[in-house]
XYZ file of N, CA and C in Angstrom:
564
model
N 25.033 66.969 -52.311
C 25.737 66.295 -51.069
C 24.941 66.027 -50.124
N 23.202 66.568 -50.013
C 22.323 66.265 -48.903
C 21.940 64.416 -49.521
N 21.206 64.986 -50.576
C 21.058 63.924 -51.418
C 21.955 62.156 -50.952
N 23.037 62.566 -51.027
C 24.206 61.348 -51.153
C 23.847 60.606 -49.794
N 24.147 61.824 -48.449
C 24.029 62.043 -46.859
C 22.636 61.068 -46.945
N 22.065 61.712 -47.165
C 20.676 60.736 -47.160
C 20.629 59.061 -47.527
N 20.967 58.903 -48.537
C 21.268 57.535 -49.134
C 22.042 57.173 -48.371
N 22.991 57.574 -47.869
C 24.065 56.763 -47.237
C 22.993 56.311 -45.554
N 22.548 57.175 -45.232
C 21.950 56.629 -44.423
C 20.563 55.637 -44.058
N 20.137 55.913 -45.487
C 18.975 54.773 -45.219
C 19.009 54.567 -47.074
N 19.936 53.409 -47.109
C 20.165 52.759 -48.715
C 18.928 52.265 -49.300
N 18.444 51.651 -48.599
C 16.833 51.320 -49.134
C 15.728 51.291 -48.299
N 14.250 51.353 -48.805
C 13.213 51.357 -47.921
C 12.598 50.362 -48.259
N 11.840 49.813 -47.298
C 10.904 48.568 -47.252
C 9.604 48.694 -46.486
N 8.991 47.930 -47.635
C 7.760 47.790 -46.952
C 6.994 47.858 -46.075
N 7.533 47.834 -45.131
C 7.791 47.514 -43.799
C 8.039 49.008 -42.972
N 9.079 49.747 -43.323
C 9.433 50.711 -42.966
C 8.516 51.987 -43.481
N 7.121 51.987 -44.094
C 6.826 52.986 -44.085
C 5.759 53.281 -43.334
N 5.212 54.998 -43.231
C 4.002 55.015 -42.464
C 2.862 55.163 -43.430
N 1.801 55.255 -42.119
C 0.500 54.690 -43.075
C 0.051 55.744 -44.201
N 0.578 57.142 -44.216
C 0.660 57.807 -45.849
C 1.516 56.824 -46.802
N 2.088 56.063 -46.365
C 2.782 55.920 -47.567
C 4.083 55.997 -47.724
N 4.554 56.823 -46.638
C 6.300 57.906 -47.091
C 6.905 57.298 -46.093
N 8.246 56.212 -46.796
C 9.313 56.232 -46.084
C 9.558 56.328 -45.009
N 9.674 56.240 -43.635
C 9.970 56.503 -42.274
C 11.681 56.894 -42.598
N 12.127 57.778 -41.579
C 13.442 57.812 -41.248
C 14.023 57.335 -40.349
N 14.213 56.351 -39.637
C 14.446 55.758 -38.717
C 15.689 56.168 -38.018
N 16.781 55.830 -39.249
C 18.265 55.875 -38.615
C 18.272 57.711 -38.086
N 17.491 58.121 -38.816
C 18.219 59.704 -38.703
C 17.560 60.260 -37.479
N 16.348 60.029 -37.399
C 15.709 60.392 -36.079
C 15.766 59.864 -34.885
N 16.728 58.118 -34.805
C 16.823 57.710 -33.747
C 18.215 57.956 -33.952
N 18.507 58.159 -34.368
C 20.457 59.329 -33.655
C 21.306 57.952 -34.378
N 21.058 56.799 -35.683
C 21.965 56.156 -36.114
C 22.557 56.107 -37.064
N 22.556 57.852 -37.231
C 23.413 57.588 -38.830
C 24.174 58.933 -37.896
N 25.416 59.387 -37.395
C 25.484 60.369 -37.061
C 25.952 61.777 -37.501
N 25.861 61.317 -38.839
C 26.537 62.515 -40.178
C 25.125 62.738 -41.109
N 24.207 62.263 -40.447
C 22.332 62.572 -40.742
C 22.449 64.291 -40.908
N 22.471 64.672 -39.282
C 21.857 66.245 -39.121
C 22.312 66.923 -39.628
N 23.400 67.110 -40.724
C 24.056 67.822 -41.782
C 23.947 68.036 -42.678
N 22.985 66.681 -42.841
C 22.553 67.051 -44.427
C 21.344 67.621 -44.313
N 21.017 68.138 -43.144
C 19.390 68.968 -43.448
C 19.568 70.264 -43.662
N 18.989 70.486 -44.870
C 19.286 72.633 -45.642
C 19.492 73.441 -44.247
N 17.969 73.027 -43.651
C 17.521 73.905 -42.275
C 18.879 73.761 -41.388
N 19.825 73.255 -40.904
C 20.462 72.981 -39.934
C 21.490 73.791 -40.553
N 22.135 73.729 -41.635
C 23.182 74.440 -42.250
C 22.876 76.017 -42.107
N 21.352 76.226 -42.754
C 21.260 77.635 -42.856
C 21.590 78.012 -40.991
N 20.901 77.230 -40.288
C 20.785 78.003 -39.132
C 22.437 78.130 -38.949
N 23.622 77.302 -38.877
C 24.360 77.086 -38.755
C 25.324 78.497 -39.372
N 25.113 78.658 -40.592
C 25.713 80.177 -41.117
C 24.961 81.333 -40.780
N 24.179 81.368 -40.216
C 23.248 82.531 -39.816
C 24.203 82.473 -37.871
N 24.471 81.554 -37.629
C 24.758 82.129 -36.382
C 26.466 82.225 -36.521
N 27.321 81.667 -37.762
C 28.542 82.339 -37.511
C 28.661 83.520 -38.395
N 27.643 84.147 -39.030
C 27.457 85.287 -40.226
C 26.874 86.814 -38.702
N 26.170 86.512 -37.798
C 25.661 87.733 -37.280
C 26.757 88.204 -36.242
N 27.561 87.388 -35.748
C 28.500 88.192 -34.975
C 29.046 89.755 -36.179
N 29.751 89.039 -37.310
C 30.573 89.417 -38.119
C 29.693 90.697 -38.954
N 27.919 90.822 -38.968
C 26.936 91.721 -39.171
C 27.089 93.207 -38.064
N 27.350 92.027 -36.773
C 27.044 93.603 -36.083
C 28.654 94.396 -35.335
N 29.560 93.630 -35.856
C 30.946 94.341 -35.280
C 30.963 95.079 -36.235
N 31.816 96.606 -35.799
C 32.090 97.518 -36.110
C 33.630 97.375 -37.162
N 33.946 96.464 -36.901
C 35.297 96.284 -37.931
C 35.362 95.534 -39.058
N 36.065 95.419 -40.058
C 35.570 93.734 -40.571
C 37.137 94.035 -41.332
N 37.772 92.720 -41.759
C 39.230 92.019 -41.974
C 38.269 91.004 -43.072
N 39.787 90.906 -44.068
C 39.244 89.940 -45.021
C 40.728 90.184 -45.286
N 41.677 88.733 -44.952
C 43.320 88.454 -45.112
C 43.818 87.488 -45.941
N 44.586 87.133 -47.200
C 44.530 86.318 -48.134
C 46.522 86.639 -48.267
N 47.074 85.208 -47.916
C 48.346 85.068 -48.990
C 47.953 84.916 -50.199
N 48.802 85.229 -51.090
C 48.829 84.910 -53.146
C 50.464 84.696 -52.929
N 50.565 84.096 -54.357
C 51.779 83.976 -55.103
C 52.099 85.441 -55.709
N 53.695 85.358 -55.422
C 53.857 86.630 -56.167
C 54.287 86.750 -57.722
N 53.432 86.438 -57.925
C 53.197 86.619 -59.995
C 51.738 87.635 -60.263
N 51.857 87.598 -61.786
C 50.879 88.666 -61.746
C 49.683 87.838 -61.491
N 49.458 86.687 -61.633
C 48.429 85.950 -61.786
C 47.960 85.866 -60.057
N 49.146 86.348 -59.330
C 48.450 86.942 -58.086
C 48.061 87.944 -58.104
N 48.879 88.654 -58.380
C 48.428 90.084 -58.501
C 47.537 90.810 -58.809
N 46.527 90.196 -59.647
C 45.733 89.813 -60.719
C 44.499 89.080 -59.940
N 44.614 88.395 -58.597
C 43.579 87.523 -58.100
C 43.526 88.474 -56.690
N 44.597 89.017 -56.038
C 44.858 90.505 -55.180
C 43.149 91.157 -55.634
N 43.530 91.956 -56.873
C 42.679 92.599 -56.780
C 41.154 92.495 -57.309
N 40.798 91.234 -57.739
C 39.572 90.564 -57.847
C 39.296 90.006 -57.136
N 39.827 89.537 -55.387
C 39.550 89.336 -54.247
C 38.722 90.432 -53.630
N 39.692 91.514 -53.789
C 39.712 92.762 -52.903
C 38.029 93.645 -53.677
N 38.111 93.824 -54.312
C 36.573 94.179 -55.410
C 35.252 93.168 -54.662
N 35.660 92.109 -55.040
C 34.485 91.022 -54.797
C 34.004 91.481 -53.205
N 34.835 91.342 -52.167
C 34.767 91.339 -50.581
C 33.780 92.669 -50.864
N 34.878 94.089 -51.375
C 34.008 95.650 -51.277
C 32.970 95.450 -51.266
N 32.394 94.779 -52.524
C 31.506 94.492 -52.826
C 30.234 93.995 -52.262
N 30.705 92.745 -51.170
C 30.216 92.187 -50.626
C 29.554 92.847 -49.687
N 31.015 93.641 -48.668
C 30.633 94.731 -47.780
C 29.812 96.017 -47.941
N 29.272 96.200 -49.254
C 28.350 97.385 -49.829
C 29.615 98.727 -49.758
N 30.770 98.637 -50.041
C 31.279 99.826 -49.964
C 32.079 99.622 -51.575
N 32.400 101.525 -51.708
C 32.764 101.655 -53.376
C 33.884 100.990 -53.382
N 34.867 100.276 -54.884
C 35.529 99.365 -54.719
C 36.154 100.064 -55.863
N 36.063 101.226 -57.016
C 37.028 102.174 -57.859
C 38.380 102.067 -57.851
N 38.910 102.949 -56.599
C 39.484 103.286 -55.848
C 40.600 102.575 -55.526
N 39.783 101.682 -54.463
C 40.564 100.611 -53.745
C 41.065 99.681 -54.929
N 40.345 99.425 -55.685
C 40.539 98.475 -56.720
C 42.223 98.260 -57.385
N 41.917 99.974 -57.790
C 43.166 100.469 -58.167
C 44.608 100.432 -56.808
N 44.257 101.024 -56.326
C 45.675 100.658 -55.281
C 46.297 99.473 -54.835
N 44.752 98.599 -54.577
C 45.587 96.875 -54.593
C 45.993 96.456 -55.683
N 45.610 97.082 -57.240
C 46.296 96.254 -58.113
C 48.142 96.950 -58.094
N 47.992 98.107 -57.507
C 49.091 98.836 -57.921
C 50.277 97.874 -57.023
N 49.727 97.999 -55.615
C 50.230 97.425 -54.261
C 50.953 95.980 -54.387
N 50.125 94.917 -55.350
C 50.351 93.937 -55.168
C 50.801 94.076 -56.177
N 50.979 94.482 -57.523
C 52.072 94.476 -58.813
C 53.540 94.605 -57.747
N 53.300 95.131 -57.540
C 55.168 96.296 -56.808
C 55.486 94.867 -55.540
N 54.318 94.383 -55.285
C 54.888 93.124 -54.435
C 55.900 91.982 -55.257
N 54.393 91.774 -55.835
C 55.211 90.350 -57.399
C 56.302 91.153 -57.605
N 56.516 92.144 -58.329
C 57.245 91.997 -58.981
C 58.818 92.871 -58.261
N 58.852 94.011 -57.218
C 59.766 94.404 -56.374
C 60.193 93.778 -55.398
N 58.820 92.810 -54.561
C 58.848 92.341 -53.425
C 59.176 91.081 -53.224
N 59.567 90.149 -54.770
C 59.174 89.109 -55.121
C 60.346 88.001 -54.059
N 60.190 87.089 -53.438
C 61.482 86.384 -52.786
C 60.837 84.728 -53.478
N 61.637 83.939 -54.041
C 61.172 82.444 -54.247
C 60.542 82.047 -52.726
N 59.579 81.502 -53.720
C 59.367 80.419 -52.490
C 58.183 81.291 -51.249
N 58.247 82.875 -51.264
C 57.835 83.315 -50.326
C 56.481 83.988 -50.986
N 55.255 83.787 -50.374
C 53.838 84.730 -50.615
C 54.183 85.705 -50.414
N 53.359 86.885 -50.521
C 52.702 88.044 -49.989
C 51.144 88.316 -49.691
N 51.055 89.347 -48.640
C 49.932 89.012 -48.186
C 49.050 90.447 -48.100
N 47.688 90.350 -48.148
C 46.845 91.587 -48.511
C 46.282 91.536 -47.723
N 45.577 92.480 -46.674
C 44.321 92.605 -45.852
C 44.115 93.655 -46.241
N 42.531 94.012 -46.084
C 41.796 94.841 -46.173
C 41.449 95.124 -44.601
N 40.655 96.239 -44.094
C 40.271 96.028 -43.238
C 39.257 97.707 -43.136
N 37.811 97.677 -42.613
C 37.438 98.582 -42.272
C 36.917 98.861 -40.983
N 37.597 100.228 -40.731
C 36.707 100.346 -39.555
C 36.087 101.301 -39.041
N 34.858 100.819 -38.344
C 34.012 101.944 -38.026
C 32.937 102.704 -39.384
N 33.345 101.482 -40.249
C 32.491 102.235 -41.428
C 32.846 103.241 -42.006
N 33.764 103.922 -41.595
C 34.516 105.281 -41.737
C 35.522 105.281 -42.725
N 36.197 104.073 -42.636
C 37.722 103.879 -43.064
C 37.954 102.412 -43.185
N 38.770 102.385 -44.770
C 39.240 101.559 -45.551
C 40.575 101.490 -45.480
N 41.342 100.422 -45.063
C 42.977 100.032 -45.082
C 43.216 98.978 -45.222
N 44.153 99.318 -46.589
C 44.638 97.972 -47.044
C 46.159 98.305 -47.014
N 46.307 96.494 -47.046
C 47.803 96.715 -46.941
C 48.359 95.378 -47.072
N 49.421 95.437 -47.939
C 50.009 94.561 -48.816
C 51.563 94.488 -47.796
N 51.519 93.086 -47.598
C 53.084 92.830 -47.306
C 53.742 92.196 -47.767
N 54.971 91.890 -48.433
C 55.817 91.477 -49.032
C 56.946 90.875 -48.022
N 58.184 90.155 -48.236
C 58.727 89.526 -48.069
C 60.453 89.939 -48.643
N 60.354 91.337 -48.946
C 61.427 92.220 -49.607
C 61.622 93.561 -48.836
N 62.158 93.413 -46.944
C 62.453 94.817 -46.674
C 63.099 95.278 -47.012
N 64.462 95.014 -47.847
C 65.744 95.871 -48.378
C 65.251 96.732 -49.526
N 64.534 96.337 -49.836
C 63.948 97.466 -51.112
C 62.404 98.031 -50.680
N 63.043 99.212 -50.449
C 61.193 100.600 -50.325
C 60.843 101.079 -51.127
N 59.798 100.756 -51.340
C 59.195 102.042 -52.382
C 59.513 102.829 -52.509
N 59.904 104.013 -53.666
C 60.329 105.255 -53.817
C 59.439 105.785 -54.894
N 58.666 107.181 -54.369
C 57.910 107.848 -55.517
C 58.787 108.416 -55.704
N 58.738 108.584 -57.596
C 59.942 109.830 -57.976
C 59.054 109.839 -59.761
N 59.319 110.662 -59.702
C 58.867 110.773 -61.214
C 59.460 110.277 -62.156
N 58.760 109.509 -62.651
C 59.562 108.403 -63.784
C 59.460 109.100 -65.230
N 60.642 108.531 -65.828
C 60.735 109.137 -67.687
C 59.509 109.087 -67.892
N 59.745 110.148 -69.144
C 58.171 110.370 -69.490
C 57.851 109.237 -70.599
N 58.949 108.941 -71.554
C 59.028 107.704 -71.987
C 58.936 106.402 -71.445
N 58.983 106.237 -69.929
C 59.166 105.171 -69.387
C 57.739 104.146 -69.776
N 57.607 102.891 -69.549
C 55.966 101.985 -69.519
C 56.200 101.952 -67.969
N 56.647 102.070 -67.158
C 56.765 102.040 -66.066
C 57.025 102.578 -65.065
N 56.978 102.260 -63.385
C 57.674 103.609 -62.210
C 56.760 104.595 -62.720
N 55.305 104.446 -62.189
C 53.857 105.394 -61.957
C 53.371 105.013 -61.142
N 53.331 103.632 -60.788
C 52.990 103.066 -59.388
C 51.871 103.588 -58.328
N 53.379 103.807 -57.847
C 53.254 104.398 -56.454
C 52.388 105.991 -56.945
N 53.189 106.981 -57.644
C 52.137 108.003 -57.997
C 50.678 107.688 -58.111
N 50.208 106.790 -58.510
C 48.291 106.680 -58.564
C 48.537 106.289 -56.917
N 48.750 105.472 -56.220
C 48.930 105.084 -54.823
C 48.339 106.639 -54.460
N 48.867 107.681 -54.663
C 49.506 108.945 -53.974
C 47.974 109.664 -53.958
N 47.997 109.361 -55.310
C 46.622 110.188 -55.659
C 45.747 109.925 -55.549
N 45.016 108.438 -55.372
C 43.750 107.815 -54.845
C 43.671 108.288 -53.489
N 44.627 107.553 -52.528
C 44.758 107.650 -51.329
C 44.405 108.800 -50.666
N 43.907 108.274 -49.557
C 43.854 109.474 -48.490
C 44.931 109.429 -47.757
N 45.624 108.808 -47.514
C 47.055 108.543 -46.469
C 48.037 107.006 -47.284
N 49.147 107.081 -46.990
C 49.722 105.949 -47.589
C 51.238 105.740 -46.988
N 51.521 105.034 -46.249
C 53.269 104.648 -46.058
C 53.581 103.117 -46.075
N 54.552 103.225 -45.674
C 55.562 101.954 -45.543
C 55.752 101.984 -43.814
N 55.593 100.263 -43.506
C 55.956 99.591 -41.986
C 56.771 99.005 -42.148
N 58.318 99.050 -41.885
C 59.352 97.854 -41.998
C 59.175 96.500 -40.998
N 59.502 95.621 -41.482
C 59.804 94.804 -40.382
C 58.163 93.805 -39.946
N 58.122 93.090 -39.623
C 59.194 92.136 -38.645
C 59.951 91.798 -40.114
N 61.245 91.905 -39.691
C 62.341 91.194 -40.335
C 62.194 90.012 -41.523
N 61.959 89.390 -42.748
C 62.421 90.356 -43.517
C 61.345 90.500 -44.047
N 59.800 91.130 -43.797
C 59.199 91.639 -44.215
C 58.703 93.135 -44.253
N 58.155 93.741 -45.347
C 57.919 95.191 -44.952
C 56.194 95.447 -45.811
N 55.658 96.287 -45.011
C 54.005 96.526 -45.615
C 53.728 97.951 -45.899
N 53.453 97.882 -47.468
C 53.052 99.179 -47.544
C 51.364 99.380 -47.447
N 51.028 100.356 -46.736
C 49.617 100.483 -46.777
C 48.984 101.884 -47.316
N 47.717 101.868 -47.344
C 46.842 102.831 -48.120
C 45.240 102.807 -47.532
N 45.030 103.779 -46.602
C 43.745 104.552 -46.456
C 43.167 105.188 -46.784
N 41.665 105.119 -47.249
C 40.143 106.324 -47.772
C 39.460 105.909 -46.863
N 39.166 107.665 -46.995
C 38.355 107.644 -46.194
C 36.767 107.534 -46.343
N 36.176 106.667 -46.270
C 34.264 106.266 -46.825
C 33.573 107.076 -46.340
N 33.031 107.928 -47.972
C 32.604 109.027 -47.364
C 30.836 108.170 -47.852
N 29.832 108.488 -46.694
C 28.692 108.211 -46.370
C 27.472 108.048 -47.985
């Protein structure tokens, strides 16, 4: 991309546009005739990236929120994104990955409404607590923790969430939504 932008700013170099060392002068970029040339400089982009990333690195709260389709693929993507962000933040992700997988699967199976997505939100408070929230659009179907039939193939998701999370619960509303959340205490 930088090469393409540089080519657009100076499509050809003539003999009289070279400096004393034989290098091509970039008069259009230095004189401001090519307004997008400043974006082609990698130093400029890294400066911008550092400026935008710096406030978040020093913050005591980090969040990640994404809308996903209520399908098996969306539930799988929720787990993969959660693991990627927790690894990026330097936090353990094994228990959180299982919790996200169960809550996202419940949202895609039991909370599915055609044409409406579910939301995954991860937040870390003061580097000591991870909160996982999955919001779907079926407030009429609240999750129930019950011992399933021993021969049943499903029905154990919330038991897994209950075993792995330090705290979990359900927040109804606003209509037509509900949020199932789980919290993990982060041990240093």
